[in-house]
C-alpha positions as a Python dict, from the first residue, in 0.01 Angstrom:
ca = {
    (1, 'M'): (0, 0, 0),
    (2, 'R'): (262, -89, -195),
    (3, 'T'): (436, -255, -480),
    (4, 'A'): (828, -256, -603),
    (5, 'I'): (1029, -421, -913),
    (6, 'V'): (1348, -422, -716),
    (7, 'D'): (1717, -576, -698),
    (8, 'H'): (1777, -699, -364),
    (9, 'P'): (1677, -961, -160),
    (10, 'L'): (1319, -963, -60),
    (11, 'D'): (1220, -933, 327),
    (12, 'P'): (966, -1186, 438),
    (13, 'A'): (887, -1021, 768),
    (14, 'A'): (1006, -580, 683),
    (15, 'L'): (671, -717, 440),
    (16, 'L'): (445, -838, 696),
    (17, 'A'): (466, -629, 917),
    (18, 'E'): (383, -331, 691),
    (19, 'V'): (49, -442, 617),
    (20, 'A'): (27, -486, 998),
    (21, 'S'): (-323, -329, 1130),
    (22, 'T'): (-502, -306, 1464),
    (23, 'E'): (-842, -352, 1179),
    (24, 'S'): (-704, -657, 1102),
    (25, 'G'): (-824, -1035, 1191),
    (26, 'A'): (-564, -1229, 936),
    (27, 'S'): (-255, -1179, 812),
    (28, 'T'): (-122, -1344, 497),
    (29, 'L'): (205, -1351, 318),
    (30, 'F'): (387, -1612, 7),
    (31, 'V'): (690, -1635, -81),
    (32, 'G'): (841, -1710, -379),
    (33, 'T'): (1093, -1890, -381),
    (34, 'V'): (1334, -2128, -642),
    (35, 'R'): (1300, -2484, -655),
    (36, 'R'): (1579, -2674, -676),
    (37, 'V'): (1349, -2914, -1014),
    (38, 'N'): (1181, -2782, -1304),
    (39, 'E'): (966, -2994, -1502),
    (40, 'G'): (1194, -3263, -1432),
    (41, 'K'): (1542, -3129, -1505),
    (42, 'L'): (1728, -2945, -1239),
    (43, 'V'): (1775, -2648, -1150),
    (44, 'S'): (2099, -2460, -996),
    (45, 'G'): (1961, -2063, -997),
    (46, 'I'): (1763, -1812, -1229),
    (47, 'D'): (1789, -1512, -1358),
    (48, 'Y'): (1472, -1251, -1378),
    (49, 'S'): (1528, -895, -1586),
    (50, 'A'): (1229, -719, -1654),
    (51, 'Y'): (1137, -396, -1832),
    (52, 'G'): (1077, -192, -1543),
    (53, 'P'): (880, 23, -1579),
    (54, 'M'): (577, -160, -1757),
    (55, 'A'): (651, -401, -1453),
    (56, 'E'): (625, -139, -1182),
    (57, 'S'): (319, -21, -1350),
    (58, 'E'): (135, -332, -1396),
    (59, 'L'): (209, -429, -1056),
    (60, 'A'): (31, -187, -919),
    (61, 'T'): (-271, -225, -1099),
    (62, 'I'): (-296, -578, -1020),
    (63, 'A'): (-264, -428, -654),
    (64, 'N'): (-497, -208, -679),
    (65, 'E'): (-759, -305, -825),
    (66, 'A'): (-726, -612, -539),
    (67, 'A'): (-753, -358, -314),
    (68, 'S'): (-1092, -304, -477),
    (69, 'R'): (-1156, -622, -558),
    (70, 'F'): (-1153, -797, -154),
    (71, 'G'): (-1170, -404, 42),
    (72, 'T'): (-791, -320, 149),
    (73, 'T'): (-566, -150, 67),
    (74, 'R'): (-318, -359, 364),
    (75, 'I'): (-79, -504, 83),
    (76, 'A'): (281, -561, 11),
    (77, 'V'): (404, -666, -245),
    (78, 'E'): (784, -702, -396),
    (79, 'H'): (941, -921, -737),
    (80, 'R'): (1308, -933, -741),
    (81, 'L'): (1505, -932, -1040),
    (82, 'G'): (1902, -1092, -1100),
    (83, 'T'): (2018, -1377, -1020),
    (84, 'L'): (1828, -1617, -757),
    (85, 'A'): (2030, -1930, -605),
    (86, 'L'): (1820, -2200, -462),
    (87, 'G'): (1589, -2066, -152),
    (88, 'E'): (1603, -1763, -259),
    (89, 'A'): (1304, -1616, -217),
    (90, 'S'): (1170, -1369, -573),
    (91, 'I'): (840, -1279, -451),
    (92, 'I'): (637, -1190, -103),
    (93, 'I'): (292, -1073, -44),
    (94, 'A'): (154, -972, 177),
    (95, 'V'): (-166, -903, 334),
    (96, 'S'): (-324, -777, 603),
    (97, 'H'): (-743, -717, 616),
    (98, 'E'): (-980, -779, 952),
    (99, 'R'): (-1175, -1103, 734),
    (100, 'R'): (-880, -1401, 701),
    (101, 'A'): (-1060, -1515, 350),
    (102, 'A'): (-1040, -1203, 235),
    (103, 'A'): (-656, -1169, 292),
    (104, 'M'): (-635, -1509, 143),
    (105, 'D'): (-893, -1434, -129),
    (106, 'A'): (-649, -1123, -222),
    (107, 'Q'): (-294, -1329, -191),
    (108, 'R'): (-423, -1536, -476),
    (109, 'F'): (-513, -1351, -737),
    (110, 'L'): (-226, -1095, -669),
    (111, 'I'): (8, -1340, -754),
    (112, 'E'): (-176, -1554, -1020),
    (113, 'E'): (-248, -1217, -1191),
    (114, 'I'): (131, -1045, -1091),
    (115, 'K'): (230, -1396, -1269),
    (116, 'K'): (58, -1431, -1572),
    (117, 'R'): (0, -969, -1607),
    (118, 'V'): (366, -784, -1553),
    (119, 'P'): (599, -801, -1777),
    (120, 'V'): (913, -967, -1615),
    (121, 'W'): (1158, -1294, -1703),
    (122, 'K'): (1293, -1590, -1565),
    (123, 'R'): (1601, -1798, -1792),
    (124, 'E'): (1686, -2114, -1563),
    (125, 'H'): (1961, -2254, -1503),
    (126, 'Y'): (1952, -2565, -1517),
    (127, 'A'): (2237, -2826, -1341),
    (128, 'D'): (2422, -2980, -1631),
    (129, 'G'): (2575, -2617, -1737),
    (130, 'S'): (2229, -2488, -1949),
    (131, 'R'): (2018, -2265, -1940),
    (132, 'E'): (1639, -2167, -2029),
    (133, 'W'): (1407, -1859, -2098),
    (134, 'V'): (1113, -2026, -1896),
    (135, 'D'): (728, -1925, -2056),
    (136, 'P'): (647, -1695, -1640),
    (137, 'T'): (237, -1781, -1735),
    (138, 'A'): (363, -2233, -1728),
    (139, 'G'): (145, -2363, -1446),
    (140, 'V'): (-124, -2105, -1460),
    (141, 'V'): (-437, -2245, -1476),
    (142, 'A'): (-853, -2049, -1456),
    (143, 'G'): (-906, -2051, -1048),
    (144, 'G'): (-542, -2130, -967),
    (145, 'A'): (-264, -2223, -1027),
    (146, 'A'): (-182, -2557, -1106),
}
């Protein structure tokens, strides 16, 4: 199991390989990317920032909770900081488990808890030249994402 807050481009294949195991019958990969439109506004990029020590600690806590709850330590999570362009990955979550349902449930648990609890902030850059801080929990609803 590994979690990290990083300042370099993310590599989905590397995280998937990191959790691979012949004990697993399923591996899941979630890649969160910068999208072009948010709440009706054209986005040109996003700045991600965090309080590093707290973000790292909470990310590790969430991964430990997922491991305990879903019965796997084959979890790798990276969240990127810095300025990201459209289409770039901001977060990757890879989970491997002997069963597909548990792998998918763990992955969903991880992203929902990360969005709610990890102190990572984002400031969107818009096509009109303006910038705005965005609530990282916007769109998170009980039982899943909106």
